[in-house]
PDB file of C-alpha atoms and ligand atoms in Angstrom:
ATOM      1  CA  UNK B   1      -0.092   0.080  -0.123  1.00 94.00           C
ATOM      2  CA  UNK B   2       2.934   2.525   0.867  1.00 95.00           C
ATOM      3  CA  UNK B   3       4.443   1.559  -3.039  1.00 96.00           C
ATOM      4  CA  UNK B   4       1.060   2.444  -4.164  1.00 97.00           C
ATOM      5  CA  UNK B   5       0.661   6.070  -2.633  1.00 97.00           C
ATOM      6  CA  UNK B   6      -2.991   6.027  -3.076  1.00 97.00           C
ATOM      7  CA  UNK B   7      -4.651   9.600  -3.424  1.00 97.00           C
ATOM      8  CA  UNK B   8      -8.010  10.081  -2.202  1.00 97.00           C
ATOM      9  CA  UNK B   9     -10.443  10.295  -5.038  1.00 97.00           C
ATOM     10  CA  UNK B  10      -8.399   7.959  -7.054  1.00 98.00           C
ATOM     11  CA  UNK B  11     -10.080   4.943  -8.501  1.00 98.00           C
ATOM     12  CA  UNK B  12      -8.352   1.973  -8.156  1.00 98.00           C
ATOM     13  CA  UNK B  13      -8.698  -2.027  -8.840  1.00 98.00           C
ATOM     14  CA  UNK B  14      -7.798  -4.430  -6.326  1.00 98.00           C
ATOM     15  CA  UNK B  15      -6.991  -7.182  -8.441  1.00 98.00           C
ATOM     16  CA  UNK B  16      -7.300 -10.793  -6.442  1.00 98.00           C
ATOM     17  CA  UNK B  17      -8.993  -9.082  -3.339  1.00 98.00           C
ATOM     18  CA  UNK B  18      -9.712 -11.785  -1.275  1.00 97.00           C
ATOM     19  CA  UNK B  19     -11.836 -11.121   1.582  1.00 97.00           C
ATOM     20  CA  UNK B  20     -11.316  -7.377   0.921  1.00 98.00           C
ATOM     21  CA  UNK B  21      -8.806  -6.530   3.837  1.00 97.00           C
ATOM     22  CA  UNK B  22      -6.901  -4.247   1.900  1.00 98.00           C
ATOM     23  CA  UNK B  23      -9.609  -2.943  -0.224  1.00 98.00           C
ATOM     24  CA  UNK B  24     -11.339  -1.855   2.735  1.00 98.00           C
ATOM     25  CA  UNK B  25      -7.707   0.150   3.569  1.00 98.00           C
ATOM     26  CA  UNK B  26      -7.821   1.623   0.370  1.00 98.00           C
ATOM     27  CA  UNK B  27     -11.753   2.518   0.715  1.00 98.00           C
ATOM     28  CA  UNK B  28     -10.885   4.202   4.213  1.00 97.00           C
ATOM     29  CA  UNK B  29      -8.168   6.315   2.321  1.00 97.00           C
ATOM     30  CA  UNK B  30     -10.833   7.888   0.595  1.00 98.00           C
ATOM     31  CA  UNK B  31     -10.214   5.503  -2.745  1.00 98.00           C
ATOM     32  CA  UNK B  32     -13.035   4.585  -5.527  1.00 98.00           C
ATOM     33  CA  UNK B  33     -12.143   0.874  -4.856  1.00 98.00           C
ATOM     34  CA  UNK B  34     -13.559  -1.763  -6.988  1.00 98.00           C
ATOM     35  CA  UNK B  35     -12.411  -5.523  -5.888  1.00 98.00           C
ATOM     36  CA  UNK B  36     -11.952  -8.546  -8.161  1.00 98.00           C
ATOM     37  CA  UNK B  37     -11.413 -12.092  -7.207  1.00 98.00           C
ATOM     38  CA  UNK B  38     -12.008 -15.659  -8.661  1.00 97.00           C
ATOM     39  CA  UNK B  39     -13.585 -17.130  -5.492  1.00 96.00           C
ATOM     40  CA  UNK B  40     -17.048 -16.325  -4.876  1.00 97.00           C
ATOM     41  CA  UNK B  41     -16.605 -17.267  -1.194  1.00 97.00           C
ATOM     42  CA  UNK B  42     -13.921 -14.423  -1.008  1.00 97.00           C
ATOM     43  CA  UNK B  43     -16.149 -12.099  -2.780  1.00 98.00           C
ATOM     44  CA  UNK B  44     -19.082 -12.901  -0.536  1.00 98.00           C
ATOM     45  CA  UNK B  45     -16.575 -11.975   2.291  1.00 98.00           C
ATOM     46  CA  UNK B  46     -15.541  -8.601   0.776  1.00 98.00           C
ATOM     47  CA  UNK B  47     -19.503  -7.620   0.033  1.00 98.00           C
ATOM     48  CA  UNK B  48     -20.166  -8.343   3.718  1.00 98.00           C
ATOM     49  CA  UNK B  49     -17.745  -5.451   4.568  1.00 97.00           C
ATOM     50  CA  UNK B  50     -19.923  -3.267   2.277  1.00 97.00           C
ATOM     51  CA  UNK B  51     -17.004  -3.296  -0.708  1.00 98.00           C
ATOM     52  CA  UNK B  52     -17.543  -2.932  -4.413  1.00 98.00           C
ATOM     53  CA  UNK B  53     -16.516  -6.597  -5.245  1.00 98.00           C
ATOM     54  CA  UNK B  54     -17.245  -8.846  -8.170  1.00 98.00           C
ATOM     55  CA  UNK B  55     -16.198 -12.481  -9.267  1.00 98.00           C
ATOM     56  CA  UNK B  56     -13.616 -11.885 -12.102  1.00 98.00           C
ATOM     57  CA  UNK B  57     -11.135 -14.041 -13.456  1.00 98.00           C
ATOM     58  CA  UNK B  58      -8.000 -12.106 -13.342  1.00 98.00           C
ATOM     59  CA  UNK B  59      -6.783 -13.625 -16.305  1.00 98.00           C
ATOM     60  CA  UNK B  60      -9.987 -12.299 -18.219  1.00 98.00           C
ATOM     61  CA  UNK B  61     -10.266  -9.038 -17.396  1.00 98.00           C
ATOM     62  CA  UNK B  62     -12.533  -6.559 -19.033  1.00 96.00           C
ATOM     63  CA  UNK B  63     -12.222  -2.937 -18.047  1.00 98.00           C
ATOM     64  CA  UNK B  64     -11.578  -0.143 -20.422  1.00 97.00           C
ATOM     65  CA  UNK B  65      -9.100   2.503 -19.073  1.00 97.00           C
ATOM     66  CA  UNK B  66     -11.046   3.478 -16.248  1.00 97.00           C
ATOM     67  CA  UNK B  67      -8.643   3.105 -13.266  1.00 98.00           C
ATOM     68  CA  UNK B  68      -5.762   5.390 -11.893  1.00 98.00           C
ATOM     69  CA  UNK B  69      -3.953   2.300 -10.561  1.00 98.00           C
ATOM     70  CA  UNK B  70      -4.211  -1.342 -10.570  1.00 98.00           C
ATOM     71  CA  UNK B  71      -3.066  -3.008  -7.077  1.00 98.00           C
ATOM     72  CA  UNK B  72      -2.450  -6.594  -6.192  1.00 98.00           C
ATOM     73  CA  UNK B  73      -1.528  -8.544  -2.908  1.00 98.00           C
ATOM     74  CA  UNK B  74      -0.719 -12.113  -2.775  1.00 97.00           C
ATOM     75  CA  UNK B  75      -3.027 -12.944  -5.685  1.00 98.00           C
ATOM     76  CA  UNK B  76      -0.891 -13.095  -8.668  1.00 98.00           C
ATOM     77  CA  UNK B  77       1.297 -16.317  -7.998  1.00 98.00           C
ATOM     78  CA  UNK B  78      -2.215 -18.137  -8.467  1.00 98.00           C
ATOM     79  CA  UNK B  79      -2.555 -16.782 -12.204  1.00 98.00           C
ATOM     80  CA  UNK B  80      -0.412 -18.591 -14.162  1.00 97.00           C
ATOM     81  CA  UNK B  81      -1.339 -16.780 -17.513  1.00 98.00           C
ATOM     82  CA  UNK B  82       1.102 -13.860 -16.410  1.00 98.00           C
ATOM     83  CA  UNK B  83       0.556 -12.041 -19.997  1.00 98.00           C
ATOM     84  CA  UNK B  84      -3.133 -12.586 -20.159  1.00 98.00           C
ATOM     85  CA  UNK B  85      -3.090 -10.760 -16.439  1.00 98.00           C
ATOM     86  CA  UNK B  86      -0.708  -8.041 -17.638  1.00 98.00           C
ATOM     87  CA  UNK B  87      -2.876  -7.357 -21.238  1.00 98.00           C
ATOM     88  CA  UNK B  88      -5.997  -7.006 -18.863  1.00 98.00           C
ATOM     89  CA  UNK B  89      -4.420  -4.431 -16.603  1.00 98.00           C
ATOM     90  CA  UNK B  90      -3.068  -2.513 -19.343  1.00 98.00           C
ATOM     91  CA  UNK B  91      -6.526  -2.216 -20.859  1.00 98.00           C
ATOM     92  CA  UNK B  92      -8.205  -1.264 -17.304  1.00 98.00           C
ATOM     93  CA  UNK B  93      -5.562   1.575 -16.841  1.00 98.00           C
ATOM     94  CA  UNK B  94      -5.738   5.114 -18.168  1.00 98.00           C
ATOM     95  CA  UNK B  95      -2.760   6.049 -19.694  1.00 97.00           C
ATOM     96  CA  UNK B  96       0.187   7.354 -16.699  1.00 97.00           C
ATOM     97  CA  UNK B  97      -2.037   4.690 -14.478  1.00 98.00           C
ATOM     98  CA  UNK B  98       0.298   2.576 -11.996  1.00 98.00           C
ATOM     99  CA  UNK B  99       0.212  -1.260 -11.646  1.00 98.00           C
ATOM    100  CA  UNK B 100       1.720  -1.997  -8.389  1.00 98.00           C
ATOM    101  CA  UNK B 101       1.930  -5.283  -6.520  1.00 98.00           C
ATOM    102  CA  UNK B 102       3.311  -8.134  -4.732  1.00 98.00           C
ATOM    103  CA  UNK B 103       3.047 -11.881  -4.996  1.00 98.00           C
ATOM    104  CA  UNK B 104       5.013 -15.014  -4.146  1.00 98.00           C
ATOM    105  CA  UNK B 105       8.582 -14.591  -6.186  1.00 98.00           C
ATOM    106  CA  UNK B 106      10.981 -16.854  -7.380  1.00 98.00           C
ATOM    107  CA  UNK B 107      11.968 -19.915  -4.946  1.00 98.00           C
ATOM    108  CA  UNK B 108       8.941 -19.213  -2.698  1.00 98.00           C
ATOM    109  CA  UNK B 109       7.809 -21.646  -0.410  1.00 98.00           C
ATOM    110  CA  UNK B 110      10.564 -24.100  -2.450  1.00 98.00           C
ATOM    111  CA  UNK B 111      11.077 -26.428   0.343  1.00 97.00           C
ATOM    112  CA  UNK B 112       7.012 -26.944   0.984  1.00 98.00           C
ATOM    113  CA  UNK B 113       6.806 -27.276  -2.687  1.00 98.00           C
ATOM    114  CA  UNK B 114       9.688 -29.550  -3.194  1.00 98.00           C
ATOM    115  CA  UNK B 115       8.283 -31.848  -0.293  1.00 98.00           C
ATOM    116  CA  UNK B 116       4.696 -31.626  -1.870  1.00 98.00           C
ATOM    117  CA  UNK B 117       6.046 -32.874  -5.377  1.00 98.00           C
ATOM    118  CA  UNK B 118       7.803 -36.049  -3.912  1.00 98.00           C
ATOM    119  CA  UNK B 119       5.002 -37.038  -2.176  1.00 98.00           C
ATOM    120  CA  UNK B 120       2.798 -36.856  -5.364  1.00 98.00           C
ATOM    121  CA  UNK B 121       5.346 -38.670  -7.087  1.00 98.00           C
ATOM    122  CA  UNK B 122       5.561 -41.512  -4.616  1.00 97.00           C
ATOM    123  CA  UNK B 123       1.581 -41.835  -5.473  1.00 97.00           C
ATOM    124  CA  UNK B 124       2.356 -41.783  -8.998  1.00 97.00           C
ATOM    125  CA  UNK B 125       0.462 -38.306  -9.797  1.00 97.00           C
ATOM    126  CA  UNK B 126       2.325 -35.917 -11.763  1.00 98.00           C
ATOM    127  CA  UNK B 127       2.791 -33.026  -9.713  1.00 98.00           C
ATOM    128  CA  UNK B 128       3.604 -30.412 -12.735  1.00 97.00           C
ATOM    129  CA  UNK B 129      -0.219 -31.166 -14.008  1.00 97.00           C
ATOM    130  CA  UNK B 130      -1.656 -29.930 -10.354  1.00 98.00           C
ATOM    131  CA  UNK B 131       0.913 -27.095  -9.192  1.00 98.00           C
ATOM    132  CA  UNK B 132      -1.270 -23.889  -9.193  1.00 98.00           C
ATOM    133  CA  UNK B 133       1.729 -21.382  -8.386  1.00 98.00           C
ATOM    134  CA  UNK B 134       3.927 -19.446 -10.709  1.00 98.00           C
ATOM    135  CA  UNK B 135       6.700 -17.902  -8.650  1.00 98.00           C
ATOM    136  CA  UNK B 136       8.610 -15.532 -11.226  1.00 98.00           C
ATOM    137  CA  UNK B 137      11.896 -14.053 -10.965  1.00 98.00           C
ATOM    138  CA  UNK B 138      12.337 -10.225 -11.142  1.00 98.00           C
ATOM    139  CA  UNK B 139      13.725 -10.698 -14.731  1.00 98.00           C
ATOM    140  CA  UNK B 140      10.711 -12.791 -16.244  1.00 98.00           C
ATOM    141  CA  UNK B 141       8.081 -10.780 -14.473  1.00 98.00           C
ATOM    142  CA  UNK B 142       9.538  -7.360 -15.189  1.00 98.00           C
ATOM    143  CA  UNK B 143      10.106  -8.496 -18.724  1.00 98.00           C
ATOM    144  CA  UNK B 144       6.470  -9.471 -19.355  1.00 98.00           C
ATOM    145  CA  UNK B 145       5.528  -6.219 -17.956  1.00 98.00           C
ATOM    146  CA  UNK B 146       8.187  -4.283 -20.185  1.00 98.00           C
ATOM    147  CA  UNK B 147       7.273  -6.195 -23.248  1.00 98.00           C
ATOM    148  CA  UNK B 148       3.593  -5.145 -22.823  1.00 98.00           C
ATOM    149  CA  UNK B 149       4.600  -1.313 -22.754  1.00 98.00           C
ATOM    150  CA  UNK B 150       4.975  -0.903 -19.199  1.00 98.00           C
ATOM    151  CA  UNK B 151       7.703   1.387 -17.677  1.00 98.00           C
ATOM    152  CA  UNK B 152       8.797  -0.832 -14.721  1.00 98.00           C
ATOM    153  CA  UNK B 153      10.005   1.797 -11.704  1.00 98.00           C
ATOM    154  CA  UNK B 154      11.070  -1.153  -9.329  1.00 98.00           C
ATOM    155  CA  UNK B 155      10.717  -5.126  -9.449  1.00 98.00           C
ATOM    156  CA  UNK B 156      12.678  -7.249  -6.706  1.00 98.00           C
ATOM    157  CA  UNK B 157      12.837 -10.078  -4.920  1.00 98.00           C
ATOM    158  CA  UNK B 158      12.276 -10.044  -0.946  1.00 98.00           C
ATOM    159  CA  UNK B 159      12.869 -12.918   1.139  1.00 97.00           C
ATOM    160  CA  UNK B 160      10.487 -13.250   3.588  1.00 96.00           C
ATOM    161  CA  UNK B 161      10.434 -16.458   6.125  1.00 96.00           C
ATOM    162  CA  UNK B 162       7.044 -15.990   7.712  1.00 97.00           C
ATOM    163  CA  UNK B 163       6.102 -17.742  11.450  1.00 98.00           C
ATOM    164  CA  UNK B 164       2.999 -19.758  10.713  1.00 98.00           C
ATOM    165  CA  UNK B 165       0.139 -19.597  13.778  1.00 97.00           C
ATOM    166  CA  UNK B 166      -0.288 -23.452  13.011  1.00 96.00           C
ATOM    167  CA  UNK B 167       1.585 -26.415  12.068  1.00 97.00           C
ATOM    168  CA  UNK B 168       2.594 -26.447   8.313  1.00 98.00           C
ATOM    169  CA  UNK B 169      -0.339 -28.880   7.908  1.00 98.00           C
ATOM    170  CA  UNK B 170      -2.912 -26.188   8.881  1.00 98.00           C
ATOM    171  CA  UNK B 171      -1.198 -23.737   6.296  1.00 98.00           C
ATOM    172  CA  UNK B 172      -1.324 -26.974   3.653  1.00 98.00           C
ATOM    173  CA  UNK B 173      -4.729 -27.287   4.323  1.00 97.00           C
ATOM    174  CA  UNK B 174      -5.486 -23.490   2.968  1.00 96.00           C
ATOM    175  CA  UNK B 175      -3.339 -23.088   0.293  1.00 97.00           C
ATOM    176  CA  UNK B 176      -2.382 -26.634  -0.956  1.00 98.00           C
ATOM    177  CA  UNK B 177      -5.779 -28.314  -1.616  1.00 97.00           C
ATOM    178  CA  UNK B 178      -4.712 -28.654  -5.308  1.00 98.00           C
ATOM    179  CA  UNK B 179      -1.857 -30.864  -4.317  1.00 98.00           C
ATOM    180  CA  UNK B 180      -4.798 -33.046  -2.095  1.00 98.00           C
ATOM    181  CA  UNK B 181      -7.441 -33.049  -4.282  1.00 97.00           C
ATOM    182  CA  UNK B 182      -6.568 -35.472  -6.786  1.00 97.00           C
ATOM    183  CA  UNK B 183      -5.776 -38.007  -4.055  1.00 98.00           C
ATOM    184  CA  UNK B 184      -8.913 -40.159  -2.894  1.00 97.00           C
ATOM    185  CA  UNK B 185     -10.071 -38.213   0.366  1.00 97.00           C
ATOM    186  CA  UNK B 186      -8.662 -41.469   2.912  1.00 97.00           C
ATOM    187  CA  UNK B 187      -5.353 -40.688   1.751  1.00 97.00           C
ATOM    188  CA  UNK B 188      -5.100 -36.636   2.215  1.00 98.00           C
ATOM    189  CA  UNK B 189      -4.466 -36.742   5.983  1.00 97.00           C
ATOM    190  CA  UNK B 190      -1.571 -39.466   5.637  1.00 98.00           C
ATOM    191  CA  UNK B 191      -0.350 -37.522   2.767  1.00 98.00           C
ATOM    192  CA  UNK B 192      -0.182 -34.107   5.057  1.00 98.00           C
ATOM    193  CA  UNK B 193       1.226 -36.158   7.788  1.00 98.00           C
ATOM    194  CA  UNK B 194       4.117 -37.318   5.335  1.00 98.00           C
ATOM    195  CA  UNK B 195       4.811 -33.781   3.968  1.00 98.00           C
ATOM    196  CA  UNK B 196       4.997 -32.410   7.283  1.00 98.00           C
ATOM    197  CA  UNK B 197       7.424 -34.920   8.923  1.00 98.00           C
ATOM    198  CA  UNK B 198       9.611 -34.394   5.941  1.00 98.00           C
ATOM    199  CA  UNK B 199       9.534 -30.713   6.519  1.00 98.00           C
ATOM    200  CA  UNK B 200      10.039 -30.824  10.272  1.00 98.00           C
ATOM    201  CA  UNK B 201      13.909 -30.488   9.968  1.00 97.00           C
ATOM    202  CA  UNK B 202      13.992 -27.518   7.924  1.00 97.00           C
ATOM    203  CA  UNK B 203      10.777 -25.578   8.669  1.00 98.00           C
ATOM    204  CA  UNK B 204      10.084 -26.122  12.604  1.00 98.00           C
ATOM    205  CA  UNK B 205      12.046 -25.096  15.726  1.00 97.00           C
ATOM    206  CA  UNK B 206      12.961 -26.691  18.946  1.00 97.00           C
ATOM    207  CA  UNK B 207      10.216 -25.267  20.389  1.00 97.00           C
ATOM    208  CA  UNK B 208       7.649 -26.646  17.705  1.00 96.00           C
ATOM    209  CA  UNK B 209       6.994 -23.379  15.598  1.00 98.00           C
ATOM    210  CA  UNK B 210       6.858 -23.411  12.168  1.00 98.00           C
ATOM    211  CA  UNK B 211       8.280 -20.984   9.722  1.00 98.00           C
ATOM    212  CA  UNK B 212       7.031 -20.602   5.917  1.00 97.00           C
ATOM    213  CA  UNK B 213       9.775 -20.274   3.414  1.00 95.00           C
ATOM    214  CA  UNK B 214       8.120 -17.298   1.559  1.00 97.00           C
ATOM    215  CA  UNK B 215       9.891 -15.351  -0.861  1.00 98.00           C
ATOM    216  CA  UNK B 216       8.148 -11.934  -2.469  1.00 98.00           C
ATOM    217  CA  UNK B 217       8.360 -10.339  -5.510  1.00 98.00           C
ATOM    218  CA  UNK B 218       7.483  -6.719  -5.421  1.00 98.00           C
ATOM    219  CA  UNK B 219       7.149  -4.408  -8.252  1.00 98.00           C
ATOM    220  CA  UNK B 220       5.874  -0.865  -9.437  1.00 98.00           C
ATOM    221  CA  UNK B 221       5.129   0.031 -13.382  1.00 98.00           C
ATOM    222  CA  UNK B 222       3.768   2.688 -14.900  1.00 98.00           C
ATOM    223  CA  UNK B 223       1.476   2.718 -18.282  1.00 98.00           C
ATOM    224  CA  UNK B 224       3.064   5.791 -19.806  1.00 97.00           C
ATOM    225  CA  UNK B 225       0.831   8.505 -21.305  1.00 92.00           C
ATOM    226  CA  UNK B 226       0.357   8.814 -24.789  1.00 75.00           C
TER     227      UNK B 226
HETATM  228  C1  LIG F   1       0.587 -16.795   0.036  1.00 89.71           C
HETATM  229  O1  LIG F   1      -0.619 -16.377   0.187  1.00 89.71           O
HETATM  230  O2  LIG F   1       1.149 -15.679   0.056  1.00 89.71           O
HETATM  231  C2  LIG F   1       0.984 -17.855  -0.793  1.00 89.71           C
HETATM  232  C3  LIG F   1       0.302 -18.906  -0.848  1.00 89.71           C
HETATM  233  C4  LIG F   1       0.683 -20.115  -1.589  1.00 89.71           C
HETATM  234  C5  LIG F   1       1.655 -20.235  -1.818  1.00 89.71           C
HETATM  235  C6  LIG F   1       2.525 -19.076  -1.309  1.00 89.71           C
HETATM  236  C7  LIG F   1       2.335 -18.010  -0.965  1.00 89.71           C
END
């Protein structure tokens, strides 16, 4: 939000707004905010906060030159067609509009992802087919922005080990559903236990506290005037 530097009265698209926590923050700063998210459940939660929010696939945005800025937090790594996202953001912005975001960056949850992949391979499931995440390098994402015509002001990786409020199974139950859903329901708990055991030496300390190996990619870009 600091990098976005929103001004009162600006019209802002919150791309992948989730339950609307940051959308509400932008609205409280005096912005005219529209939140979009692919999940009807999340949009229901955002609307319950009184926000203007709609179910929209971020890879198929159809806004036309109406936003001063597009903002996104912790959502773009779920959208594997990055060029489709960037095209839609470009069209949604007015000339001079900015695109500011943070997503999982290259190496994000690498240990968790490796353990998930290995456990699926042991069950003869192709992990690449089910893996829902896109964690780009700055060169990859910045290059795509520049190729579309954006002026890239900044684009950097930020390692951010993040303490978890639960064990890693709690995190996997929220974020790794795509890896468990191909398995028969009765196999899911043993699968998660196996992944947690594999991760314990790297991600759990002597007091039983778990930390996720997050890496963020943070960027700011501008659609030039003209
Ligand atoms: C996140 O919400 O930041 C996140 C979710 C899944 C994998 C990595 C990061």
